[in-house]
Coordinates of C-alpha atoms in Angstrom, one line a residue:
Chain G
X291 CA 0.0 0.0 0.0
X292 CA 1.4 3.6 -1.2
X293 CA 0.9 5.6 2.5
X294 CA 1.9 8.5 1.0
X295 CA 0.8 9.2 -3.1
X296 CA 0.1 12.2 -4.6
X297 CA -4.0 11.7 -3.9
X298 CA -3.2 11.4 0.0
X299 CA -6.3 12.3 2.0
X300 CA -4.7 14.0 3.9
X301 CA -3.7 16.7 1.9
X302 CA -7.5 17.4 0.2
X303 CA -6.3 15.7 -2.7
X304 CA -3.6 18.2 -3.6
X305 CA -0.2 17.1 -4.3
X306 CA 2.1 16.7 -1.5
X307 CA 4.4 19.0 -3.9
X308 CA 1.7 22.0 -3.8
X309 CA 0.8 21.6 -0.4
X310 CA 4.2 21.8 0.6
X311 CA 4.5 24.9 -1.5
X312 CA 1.7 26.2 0.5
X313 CA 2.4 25.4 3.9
X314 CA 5.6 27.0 3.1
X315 CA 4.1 30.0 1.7
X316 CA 2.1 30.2 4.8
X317 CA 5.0 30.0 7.0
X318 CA 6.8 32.6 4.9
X319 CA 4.4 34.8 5.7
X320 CA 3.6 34.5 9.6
X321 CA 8.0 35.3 10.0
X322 CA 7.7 38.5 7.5
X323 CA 7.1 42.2 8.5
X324 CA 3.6 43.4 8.7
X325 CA 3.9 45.7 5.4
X326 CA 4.8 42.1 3.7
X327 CA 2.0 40.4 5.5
X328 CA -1.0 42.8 4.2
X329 CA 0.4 42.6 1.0
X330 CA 0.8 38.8 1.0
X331 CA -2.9 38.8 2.6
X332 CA -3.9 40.8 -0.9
X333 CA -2.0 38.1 -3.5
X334 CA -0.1 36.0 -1.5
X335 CA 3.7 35.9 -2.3
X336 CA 3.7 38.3 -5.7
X337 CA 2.4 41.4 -4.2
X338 CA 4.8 40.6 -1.3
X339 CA 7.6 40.5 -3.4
X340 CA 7.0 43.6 -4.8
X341 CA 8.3 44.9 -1.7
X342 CA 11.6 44.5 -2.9
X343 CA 13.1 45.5 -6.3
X344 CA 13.2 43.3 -9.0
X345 CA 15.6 42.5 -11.7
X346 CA 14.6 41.8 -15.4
X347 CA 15.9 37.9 -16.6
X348 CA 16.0 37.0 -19.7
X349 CA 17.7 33.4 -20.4
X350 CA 17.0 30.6 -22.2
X351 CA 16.3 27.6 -20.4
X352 CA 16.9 23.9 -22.3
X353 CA 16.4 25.9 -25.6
X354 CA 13.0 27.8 -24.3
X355 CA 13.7 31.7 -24.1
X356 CA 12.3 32.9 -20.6
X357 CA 11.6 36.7 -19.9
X358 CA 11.6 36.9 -15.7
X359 CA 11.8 39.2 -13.0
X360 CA 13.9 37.8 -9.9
X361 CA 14.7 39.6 -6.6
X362 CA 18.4 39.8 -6.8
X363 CA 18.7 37.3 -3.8
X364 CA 17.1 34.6 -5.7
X365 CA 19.7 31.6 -6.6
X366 CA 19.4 29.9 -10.1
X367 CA 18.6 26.6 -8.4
X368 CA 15.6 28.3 -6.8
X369 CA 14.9 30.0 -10.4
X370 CA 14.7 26.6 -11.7
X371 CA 12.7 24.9 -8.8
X372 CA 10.3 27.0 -8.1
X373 CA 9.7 29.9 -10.6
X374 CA 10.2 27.4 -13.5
X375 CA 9.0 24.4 -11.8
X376 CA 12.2 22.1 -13.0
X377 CA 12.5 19.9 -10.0
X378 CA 15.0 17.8 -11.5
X379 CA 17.7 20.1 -10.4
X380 CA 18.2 19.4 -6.5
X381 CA 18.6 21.3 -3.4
X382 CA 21.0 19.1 -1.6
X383 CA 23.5 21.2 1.2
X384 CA 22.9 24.3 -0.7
X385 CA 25.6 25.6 -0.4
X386 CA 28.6 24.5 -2.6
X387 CA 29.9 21.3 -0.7
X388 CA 27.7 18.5 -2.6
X389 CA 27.1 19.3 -6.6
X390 CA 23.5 18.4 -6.5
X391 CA 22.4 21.2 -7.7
X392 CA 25.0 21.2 -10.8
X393 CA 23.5 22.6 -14.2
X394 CA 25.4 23.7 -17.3
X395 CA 25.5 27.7 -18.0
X396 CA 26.7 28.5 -21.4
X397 CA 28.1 24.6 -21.6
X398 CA 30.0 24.9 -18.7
X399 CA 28.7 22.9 -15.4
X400 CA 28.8 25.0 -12.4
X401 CA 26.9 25.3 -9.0
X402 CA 23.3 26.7 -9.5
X403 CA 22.9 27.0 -5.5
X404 CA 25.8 29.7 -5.4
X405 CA 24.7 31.1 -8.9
X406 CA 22.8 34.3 -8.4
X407 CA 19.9 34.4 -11.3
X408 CA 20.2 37.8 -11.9
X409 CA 23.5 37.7 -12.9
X410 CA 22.7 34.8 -15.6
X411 CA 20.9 37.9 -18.0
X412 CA 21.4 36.7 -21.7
X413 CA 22.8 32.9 -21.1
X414 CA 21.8 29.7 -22.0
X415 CA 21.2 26.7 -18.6
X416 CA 20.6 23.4 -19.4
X417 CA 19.3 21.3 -16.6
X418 CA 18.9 17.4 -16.3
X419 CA 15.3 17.8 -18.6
X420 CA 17.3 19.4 -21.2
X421 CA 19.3 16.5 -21.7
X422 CA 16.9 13.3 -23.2
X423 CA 15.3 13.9 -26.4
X424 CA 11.5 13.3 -26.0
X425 CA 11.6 9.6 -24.6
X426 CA 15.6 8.7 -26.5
X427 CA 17.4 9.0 -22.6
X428 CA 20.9 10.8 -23.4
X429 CA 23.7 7.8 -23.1
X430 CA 25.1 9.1 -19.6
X431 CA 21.6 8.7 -18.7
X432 CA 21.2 5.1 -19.9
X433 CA 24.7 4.1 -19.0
X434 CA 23.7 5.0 -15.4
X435 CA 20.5 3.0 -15.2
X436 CA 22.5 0.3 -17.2
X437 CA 25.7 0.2 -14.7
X438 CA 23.3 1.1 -11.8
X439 CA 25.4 4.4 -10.7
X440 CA 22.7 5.1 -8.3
X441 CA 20.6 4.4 -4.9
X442 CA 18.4 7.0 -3.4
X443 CA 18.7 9.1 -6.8
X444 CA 19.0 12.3 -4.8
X445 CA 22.3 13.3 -6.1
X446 CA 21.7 11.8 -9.5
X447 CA 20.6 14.8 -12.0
X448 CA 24.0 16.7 -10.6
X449 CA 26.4 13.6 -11.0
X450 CA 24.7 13.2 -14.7
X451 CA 25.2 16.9 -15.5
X452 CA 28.5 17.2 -13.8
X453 CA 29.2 13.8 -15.7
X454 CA 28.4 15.2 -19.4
X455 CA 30.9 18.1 -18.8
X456 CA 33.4 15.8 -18.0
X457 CA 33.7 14.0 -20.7
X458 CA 33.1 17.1 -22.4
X459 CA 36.4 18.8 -21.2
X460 CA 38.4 15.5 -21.9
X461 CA 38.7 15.0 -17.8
X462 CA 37.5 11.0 -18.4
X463 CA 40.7 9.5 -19.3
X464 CA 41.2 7.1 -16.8
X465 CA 39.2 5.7 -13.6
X466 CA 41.7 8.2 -11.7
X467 CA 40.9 11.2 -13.9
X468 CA 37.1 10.7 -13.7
X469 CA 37.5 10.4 -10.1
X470 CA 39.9 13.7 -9.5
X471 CA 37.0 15.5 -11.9
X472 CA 33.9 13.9 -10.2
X473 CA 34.6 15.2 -6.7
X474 CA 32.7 17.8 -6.2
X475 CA 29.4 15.5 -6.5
X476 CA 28.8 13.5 -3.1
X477 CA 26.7 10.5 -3.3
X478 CA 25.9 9.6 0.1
X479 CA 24.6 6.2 -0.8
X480 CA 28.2 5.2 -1.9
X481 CA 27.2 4.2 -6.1
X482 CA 31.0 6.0 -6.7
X483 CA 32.1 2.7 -8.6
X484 CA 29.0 2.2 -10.5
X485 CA 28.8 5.8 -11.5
X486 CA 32.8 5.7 -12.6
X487 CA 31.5 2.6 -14.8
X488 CA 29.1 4.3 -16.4
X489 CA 31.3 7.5 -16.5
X490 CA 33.9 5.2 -18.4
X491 CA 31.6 3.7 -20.9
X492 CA 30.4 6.4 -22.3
X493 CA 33.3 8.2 -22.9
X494 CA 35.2 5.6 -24.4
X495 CA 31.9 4.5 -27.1
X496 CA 33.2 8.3 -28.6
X497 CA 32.0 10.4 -25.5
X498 CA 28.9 13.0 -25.9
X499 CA 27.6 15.2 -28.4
Chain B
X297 CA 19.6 35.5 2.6
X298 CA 18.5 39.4 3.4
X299 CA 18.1 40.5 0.1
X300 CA 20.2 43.7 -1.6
X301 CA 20.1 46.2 -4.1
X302 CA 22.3 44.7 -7.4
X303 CA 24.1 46.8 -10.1
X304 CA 26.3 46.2 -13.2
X305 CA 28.8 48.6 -14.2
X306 CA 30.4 48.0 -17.9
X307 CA 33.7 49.8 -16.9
X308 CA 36.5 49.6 -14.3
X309 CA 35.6 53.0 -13.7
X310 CA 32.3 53.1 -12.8
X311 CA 32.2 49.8 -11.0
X312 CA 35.2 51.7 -8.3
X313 CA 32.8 54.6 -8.2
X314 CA 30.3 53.0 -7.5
X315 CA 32.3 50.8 -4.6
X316 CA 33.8 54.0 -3.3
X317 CA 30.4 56.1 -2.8
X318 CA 29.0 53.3 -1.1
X319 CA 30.2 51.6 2.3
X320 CA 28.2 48.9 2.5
X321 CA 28.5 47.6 -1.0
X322 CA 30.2 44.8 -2.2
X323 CA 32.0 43.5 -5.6
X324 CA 30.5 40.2 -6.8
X325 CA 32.3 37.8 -9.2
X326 CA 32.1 34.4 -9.1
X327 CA 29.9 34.4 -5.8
X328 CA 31.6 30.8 -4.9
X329 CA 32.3 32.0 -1.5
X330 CA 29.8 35.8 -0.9
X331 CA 26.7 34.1 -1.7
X332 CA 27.5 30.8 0.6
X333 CA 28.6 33.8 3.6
X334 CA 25.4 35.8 2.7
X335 CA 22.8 32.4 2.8
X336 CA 24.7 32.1 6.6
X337 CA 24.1 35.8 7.7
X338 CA 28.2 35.7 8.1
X339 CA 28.2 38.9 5.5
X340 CA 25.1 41.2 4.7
X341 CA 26.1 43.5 1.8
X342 CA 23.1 46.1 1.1
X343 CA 24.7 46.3 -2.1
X344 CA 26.5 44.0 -5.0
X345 CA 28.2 45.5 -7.4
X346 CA 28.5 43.0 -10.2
X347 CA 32.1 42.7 -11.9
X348 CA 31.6 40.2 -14.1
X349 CA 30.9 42.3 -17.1
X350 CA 34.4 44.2 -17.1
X351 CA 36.9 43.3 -19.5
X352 CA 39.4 42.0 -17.1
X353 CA 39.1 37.8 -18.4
X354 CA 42.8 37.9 -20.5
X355 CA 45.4 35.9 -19.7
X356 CA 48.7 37.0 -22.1
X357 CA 52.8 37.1 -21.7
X358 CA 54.2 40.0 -22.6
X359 CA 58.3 39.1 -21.9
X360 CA 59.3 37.7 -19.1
X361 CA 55.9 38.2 -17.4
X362 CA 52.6 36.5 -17.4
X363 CA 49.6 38.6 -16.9
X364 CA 46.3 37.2 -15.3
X365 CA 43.0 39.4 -15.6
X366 CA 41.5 39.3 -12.0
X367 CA 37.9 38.0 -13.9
X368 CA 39.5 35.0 -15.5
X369 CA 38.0 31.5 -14.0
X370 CA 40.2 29.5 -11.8
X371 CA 40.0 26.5 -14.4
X372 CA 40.2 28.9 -17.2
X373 CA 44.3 29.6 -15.7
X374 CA 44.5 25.8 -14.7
X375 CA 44.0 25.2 -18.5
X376 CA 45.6 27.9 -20.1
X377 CA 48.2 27.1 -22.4
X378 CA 50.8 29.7 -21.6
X379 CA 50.1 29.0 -17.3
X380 CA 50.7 25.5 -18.5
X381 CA 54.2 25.7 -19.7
X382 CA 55.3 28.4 -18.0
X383 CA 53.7 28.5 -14.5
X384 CA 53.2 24.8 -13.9
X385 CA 53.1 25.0 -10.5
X386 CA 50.1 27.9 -10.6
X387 CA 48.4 25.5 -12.8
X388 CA 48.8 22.2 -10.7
X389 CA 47.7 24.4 -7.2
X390 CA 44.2 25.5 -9.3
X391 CA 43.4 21.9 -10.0
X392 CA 44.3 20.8 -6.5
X393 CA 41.5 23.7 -5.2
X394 CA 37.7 23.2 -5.2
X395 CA 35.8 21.1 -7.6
X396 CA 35.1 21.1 -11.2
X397 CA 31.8 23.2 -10.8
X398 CA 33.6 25.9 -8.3
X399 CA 36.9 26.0 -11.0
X400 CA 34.2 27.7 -13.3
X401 CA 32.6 30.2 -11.2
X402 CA 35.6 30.7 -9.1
X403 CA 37.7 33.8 -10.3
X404 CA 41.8 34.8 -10.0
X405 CA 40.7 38.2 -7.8
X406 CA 38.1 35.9 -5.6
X407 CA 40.0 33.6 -4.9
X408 CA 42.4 35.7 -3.4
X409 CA 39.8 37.4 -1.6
X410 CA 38.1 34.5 -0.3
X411 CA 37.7 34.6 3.8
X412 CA 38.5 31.5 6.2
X413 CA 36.7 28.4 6.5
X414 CA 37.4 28.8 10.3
X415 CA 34.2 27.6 11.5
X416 CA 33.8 29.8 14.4
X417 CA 34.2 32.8 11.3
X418 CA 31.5 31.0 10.3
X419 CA 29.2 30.1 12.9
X420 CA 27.3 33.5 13.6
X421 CA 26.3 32.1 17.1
X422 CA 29.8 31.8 17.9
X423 CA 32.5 34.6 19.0
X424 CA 34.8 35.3 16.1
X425 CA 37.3 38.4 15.6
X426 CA 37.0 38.2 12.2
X427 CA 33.7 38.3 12.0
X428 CA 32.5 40.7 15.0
X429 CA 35.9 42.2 16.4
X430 CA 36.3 42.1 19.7
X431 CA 33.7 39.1 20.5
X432 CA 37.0 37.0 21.0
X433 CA 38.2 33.7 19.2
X434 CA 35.9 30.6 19.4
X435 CA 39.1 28.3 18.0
X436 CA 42.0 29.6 20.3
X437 CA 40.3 27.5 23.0
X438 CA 38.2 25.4 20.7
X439 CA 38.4 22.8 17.8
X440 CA 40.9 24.3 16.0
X441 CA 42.2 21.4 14.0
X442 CA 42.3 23.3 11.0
X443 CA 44.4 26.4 12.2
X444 CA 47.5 27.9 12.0
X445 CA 50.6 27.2 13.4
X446 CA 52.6 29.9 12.2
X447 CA 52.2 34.0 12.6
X448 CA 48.8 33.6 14.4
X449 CA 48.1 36.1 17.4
X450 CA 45.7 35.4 20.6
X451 CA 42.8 37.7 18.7
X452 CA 42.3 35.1 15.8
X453 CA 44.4 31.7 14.3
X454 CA 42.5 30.9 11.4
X455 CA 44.5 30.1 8.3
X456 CA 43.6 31.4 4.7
X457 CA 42.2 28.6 2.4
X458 CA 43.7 29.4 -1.3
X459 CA 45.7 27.2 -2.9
X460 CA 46.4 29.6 -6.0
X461 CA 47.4 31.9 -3.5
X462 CA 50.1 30.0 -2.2
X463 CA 51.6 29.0 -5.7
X464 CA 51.8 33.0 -6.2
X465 CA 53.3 33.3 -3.4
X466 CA 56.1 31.3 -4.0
X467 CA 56.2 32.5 -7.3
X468 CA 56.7 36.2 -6.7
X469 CA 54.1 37.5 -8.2
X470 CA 52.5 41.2 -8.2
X471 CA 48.9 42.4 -7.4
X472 CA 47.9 45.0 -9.3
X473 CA 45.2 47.0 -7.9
X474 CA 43.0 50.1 -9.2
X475 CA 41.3 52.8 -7.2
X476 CA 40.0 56.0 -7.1
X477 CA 43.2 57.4 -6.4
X478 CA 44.6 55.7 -10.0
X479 CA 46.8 51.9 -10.2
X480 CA 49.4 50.6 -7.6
X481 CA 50.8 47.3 -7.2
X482 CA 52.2 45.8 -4.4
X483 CA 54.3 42.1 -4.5
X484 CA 51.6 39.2 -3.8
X485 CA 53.7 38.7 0.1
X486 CA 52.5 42.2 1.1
X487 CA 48.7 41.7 -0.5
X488 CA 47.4 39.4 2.8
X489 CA 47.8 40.4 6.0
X490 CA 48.6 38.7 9.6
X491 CA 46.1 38.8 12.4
X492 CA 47.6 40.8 14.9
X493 CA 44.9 42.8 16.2
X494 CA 42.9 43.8 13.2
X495 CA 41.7 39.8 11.8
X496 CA 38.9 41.4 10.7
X497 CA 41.3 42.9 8.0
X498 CA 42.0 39.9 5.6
X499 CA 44.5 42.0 2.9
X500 CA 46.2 45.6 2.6
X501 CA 43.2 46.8 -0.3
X502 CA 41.9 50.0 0.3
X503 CA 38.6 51.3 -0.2
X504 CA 37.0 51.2 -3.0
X505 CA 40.0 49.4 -4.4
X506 CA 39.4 46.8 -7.2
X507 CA 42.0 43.8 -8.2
X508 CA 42.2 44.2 -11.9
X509 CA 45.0 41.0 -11.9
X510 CA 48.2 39.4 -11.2
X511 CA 51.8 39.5 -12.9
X512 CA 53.6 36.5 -12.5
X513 CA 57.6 36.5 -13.5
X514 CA 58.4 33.3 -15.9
X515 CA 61.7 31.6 -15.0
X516 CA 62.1 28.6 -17.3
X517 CA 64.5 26.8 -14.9
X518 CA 62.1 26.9 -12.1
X519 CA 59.4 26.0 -13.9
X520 CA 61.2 23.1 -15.0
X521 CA 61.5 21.6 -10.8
X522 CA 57.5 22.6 -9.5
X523 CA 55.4 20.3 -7.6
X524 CA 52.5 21.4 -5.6
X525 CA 51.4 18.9 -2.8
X526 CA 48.3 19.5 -1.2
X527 CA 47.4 17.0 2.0
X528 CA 43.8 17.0 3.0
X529 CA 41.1 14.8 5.0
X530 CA 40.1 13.1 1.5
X531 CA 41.5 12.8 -1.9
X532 CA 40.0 15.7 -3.6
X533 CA 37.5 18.3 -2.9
X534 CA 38.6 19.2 0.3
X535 CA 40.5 22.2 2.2
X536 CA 44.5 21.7 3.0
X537 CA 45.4 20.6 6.2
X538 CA 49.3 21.6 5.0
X539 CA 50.0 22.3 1.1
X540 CA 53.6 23.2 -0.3
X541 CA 54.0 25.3 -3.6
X542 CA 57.7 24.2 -4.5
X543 CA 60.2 25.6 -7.5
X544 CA 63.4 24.4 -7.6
X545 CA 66.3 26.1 -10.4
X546 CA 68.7 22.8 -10.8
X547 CA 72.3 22.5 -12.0
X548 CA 72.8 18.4 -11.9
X549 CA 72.2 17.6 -8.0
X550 CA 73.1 21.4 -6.4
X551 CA 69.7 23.6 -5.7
X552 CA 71.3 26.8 -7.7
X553 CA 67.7 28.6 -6.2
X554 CA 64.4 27.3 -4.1
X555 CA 61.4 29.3 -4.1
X556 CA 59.3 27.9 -1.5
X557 CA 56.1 28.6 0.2
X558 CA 53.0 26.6 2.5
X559 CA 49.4 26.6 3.1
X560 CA 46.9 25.4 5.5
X561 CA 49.5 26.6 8.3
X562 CA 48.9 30.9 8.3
X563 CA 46.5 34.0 8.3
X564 CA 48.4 33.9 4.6
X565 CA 50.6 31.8 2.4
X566 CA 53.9 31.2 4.0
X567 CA 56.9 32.1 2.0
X568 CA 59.6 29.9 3.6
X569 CA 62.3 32.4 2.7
X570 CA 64.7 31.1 5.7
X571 CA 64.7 27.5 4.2
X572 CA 65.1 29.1 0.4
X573 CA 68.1 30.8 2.4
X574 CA 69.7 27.3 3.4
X575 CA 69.1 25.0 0.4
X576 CA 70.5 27.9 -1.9
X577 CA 73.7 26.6 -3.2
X578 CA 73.5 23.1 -1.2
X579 CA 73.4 19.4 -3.1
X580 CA 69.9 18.1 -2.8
X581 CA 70.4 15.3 -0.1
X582 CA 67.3 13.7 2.6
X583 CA 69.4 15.3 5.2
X584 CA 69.3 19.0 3.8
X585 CA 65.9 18.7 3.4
X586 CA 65.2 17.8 6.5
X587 CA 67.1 20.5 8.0
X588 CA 65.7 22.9 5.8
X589 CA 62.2 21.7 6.7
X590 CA 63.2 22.2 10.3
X591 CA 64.2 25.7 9.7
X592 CA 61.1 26.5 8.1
X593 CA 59.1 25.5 10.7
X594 CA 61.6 27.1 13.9
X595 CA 58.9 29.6 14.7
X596 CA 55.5 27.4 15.0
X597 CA 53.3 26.7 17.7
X598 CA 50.1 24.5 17.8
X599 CA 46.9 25.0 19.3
X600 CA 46.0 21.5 20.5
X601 CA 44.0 20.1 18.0
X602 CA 46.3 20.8 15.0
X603 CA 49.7 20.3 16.9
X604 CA 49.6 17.1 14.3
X605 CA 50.7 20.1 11.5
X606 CA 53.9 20.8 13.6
X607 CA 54.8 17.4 12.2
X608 CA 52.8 17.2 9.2
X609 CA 54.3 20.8 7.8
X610 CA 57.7 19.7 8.0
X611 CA 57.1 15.9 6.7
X612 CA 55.1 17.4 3.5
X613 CA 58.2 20.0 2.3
X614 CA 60.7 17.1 2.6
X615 CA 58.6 15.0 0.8
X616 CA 57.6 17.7 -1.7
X617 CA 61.5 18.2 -2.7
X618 CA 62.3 14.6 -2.7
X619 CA 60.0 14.0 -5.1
X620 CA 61.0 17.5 -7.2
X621 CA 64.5 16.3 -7.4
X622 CA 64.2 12.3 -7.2
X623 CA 66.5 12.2 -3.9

């Protein structure tokens, strides 16, 4: 029995994904400042944000062009999350020590926690749902279900991204290279050998496009 | 994070204006280590003054000098062809720093500007000099298994977490700075600062001052004898416990010059001029090394938790040259 699916009673048949979002809206808004709190009362978290000065975004996002407004405080990885509802990009320490949230900006992979959004005006992300085409998995993606270079799957979307690039930048030369340029993705469930494997095959079949 | 006004200047110009006018402004580049300080509450700029748009990215030799723009990425200098063959030793401390992701946010001038990862700096329930002057130093009674052993003072003993920096240091290279006053440099040695009784004070920039990038001599012979050996808690991805830039200019088995300096064990990278001083001139034997190791480390103290680096220092820059010159 599935104690917990997305029709859970308890949650009045939402989501538990938007009724987190709610409760968590909610909570926002009993720890901000009055002047936020009448205007959150209005239009919940827009009007609120208001409040604050926004910055104009425009970026392309897996080959979609997006025209945004972002508080400058607002990280790419929250950007993605939760104004552009790309979940496959994950929060994991947020803050630099465990490459979960690891994107590509411009086809370089770097660290969307520690990546302000408003300075990404004008550039091009790609995140782990830009990588299949349509239901054709991209061959890191197969080579980790095929080698099994995964448990939990938490940390998975960043070691695939962080993966591509390395291969990309000719860092996946030997077991010892693609272990030296794998680092800064943790995977607390221990799949290191299995994601080396697949790592490994894929480069040497002629690497990625 | 408390959220913050946000500009972009296109030229050097505006961008120290703009710094100058405005004390509690920032510069933001690669944000690797601001925006993990700002998400903790350790720094709460009202301002950032985005650099990243200023033409400061090229990396060129003009004689016997290697220019570095301040805005170039840490693994754009790691891979750079002219770094590679004629600052090894720059290139090899890069990859030894951070992970693949950081590499390409992380830039030349941020990562000399990069505070310690003394967690009592960073813990804002904790007291920290550095951090709130006068609140006192969590790790001088605490766990300070990470600190320094060498020109630390009672007000604060955490060490400086580059590994570029310490490459440059041992390299002799020059900071060159622009403010609103007009361009200065001063040698990479003077550019950090000890503790004493100003921690909060990490370098010698002034207000409103901007690092536009680095000059770094080429000397072919050194370059040929470089080694940078980084020991940490795991292979990779992790902060140096002790690291040691090395360059050594080689005539058969005599050390003709040494240009050596350590990490992981100051408030800045340690230039170990007093063993360059020793093994200048002298055959390279176990037994000079050793003695120059001891030399280099006369003067430091540990703390408790790190006394471990006292022998650790010492065992990593005789290991360092043995392997440099196959003794």
């Amino acid at each position: 029995m599935n104690s917990h699916t997305e029709n859970d009673p308890c949650c009045g048949g939402q989501s538990r994904r938007s009724f987190l979002k709610r409760s968590t809206a909610t909570a926002a808004i009993l720890a901000a400042p009055p002047v936020l709190v009448r205007a959150a009362e209005k239009k919940l978290d827009e009007q609120g944000a208001e409040y604050f000065e926004k910055l104009p975004l425009k970026i392309e996002v897996n080959g979609k062009p997006f025209s945004l407004s972002v508080e400058p405080r607002v990280t790419l990885l929250d950007l993605l999350r939760e104004q552009l509802h790309l979940t496959g990009t994950k929060k994991g320490c947020d803050y630099g020590q465990c490459g979960a949230c690891t994107v590509h900006v411009d086809g370089q992979r770097v660290l969307s926690c520690l990546s302000l959004a408003g300075m990404q005006d004008g550039k091009k992300i790609t995140t782990i749902e830009g990588l299949a085409s349509g239901d054709d998995l991209h061959p890191l993606q197969e080579a980790f279900i095929r080698h099994d270079g995964f448990q939990c799957g938490y940390c998975t979307p960043g070691q695939i991204m962080s993966a591509v690039a390395c291969i990309k930048e000719g860092h996946a030369g030997s077991d010892a290279e693609i272990r030296e340029y794998m680092s800064g993705n943790i995977c607390r469930c221990g799949a290191y050998p299995n994601i080396v494997d697949a790592i490994r095959e894929v480069a040497q079949k002629g690497g990625v496009k | 994070m408390i959220n913050f006004d946000y500009s972009k200047p296109a030229t050097v110009g505006a961008a120290i204006t703009a710094l100058s006018k405005d004390t509690k402004a920032k510069f933001i580049a690669g944000g690797t280590n601001l925006v993990d300080l700002m998400k903790r509450g350790v720094t709460t700029p009202e301002k950032l003054i985005d650099i990243t748009g200023l033409p400061l990215k090229g990396i060129e030799q003009s004689g016997t000098v290697v220019r570095i723009g301040a805005l170039a990425l840490n693994s754009e200098v790691a891979e750079n062809d002219i770094v590679k063959k004629q600052l090894p030793l720059l290139s090899q401390a890069l990859k030894a720093g951070a992970s693949a992701q950081i590499r390409n946010m992380a830039t030349v001038g941020g990562n000399m500007l990069q505070r310690t990862r003394c967690g009592y700096f960073y813990d804002t329930a904790m007291p920290c000099n550095k951090r709130e002057p006068g609140t006192g130093c969590g790790a001088l009674q605490g766990y300070n298994r990470m600190h320094a052993i060498l020109g630390a003072s009672d007000s604060c003993i955490a060490v400086h977490p580059s590994d570029m920096c310490v490459a440059l240091a041992a390299l002799d290279a020059t900071v060159v700075v622009q403010g609103p006053g007009g361009t200065r440099k001063l040698p990479f040695l003077d550019f950090h600062r000890l503790p004493g009784n100003t921690p909060e004070k990490d370098n010698n920039l002034q207000r409103g001052e901007l690092i536009t990038g680095v000059e770094v001599p080429v000397n072919p012979s050194l370059a040929q004898h470089s080694l940078y050996t980084k020991i940490r808690d795991r292979a990779s991805y992790a902060f140096a416990l002790v690291s040691v830039a090395a360059a050594l200019d080689m005539k058969g088995k005599t050390i003709r010059q040494a240009r050596l300096a350590m990490g992981g064990v100051a408030h800045k990278p340690w230039r170990l001029t007093i063993a360059e001083n020793f093994l200048q001139g002298k055959e390279a034997t176990v037994a000079n090394f050793q003695q120059a190791a001891s030399l280099a480390l006369k003067e430091a103290k540990g703390y408790g938790y790190n006394n471990f680096k006292l022998t650790l220092g010492p065992n990593t820059l005789v290991q360092t040259l043995k392997t440099l010159t196959g003794v």
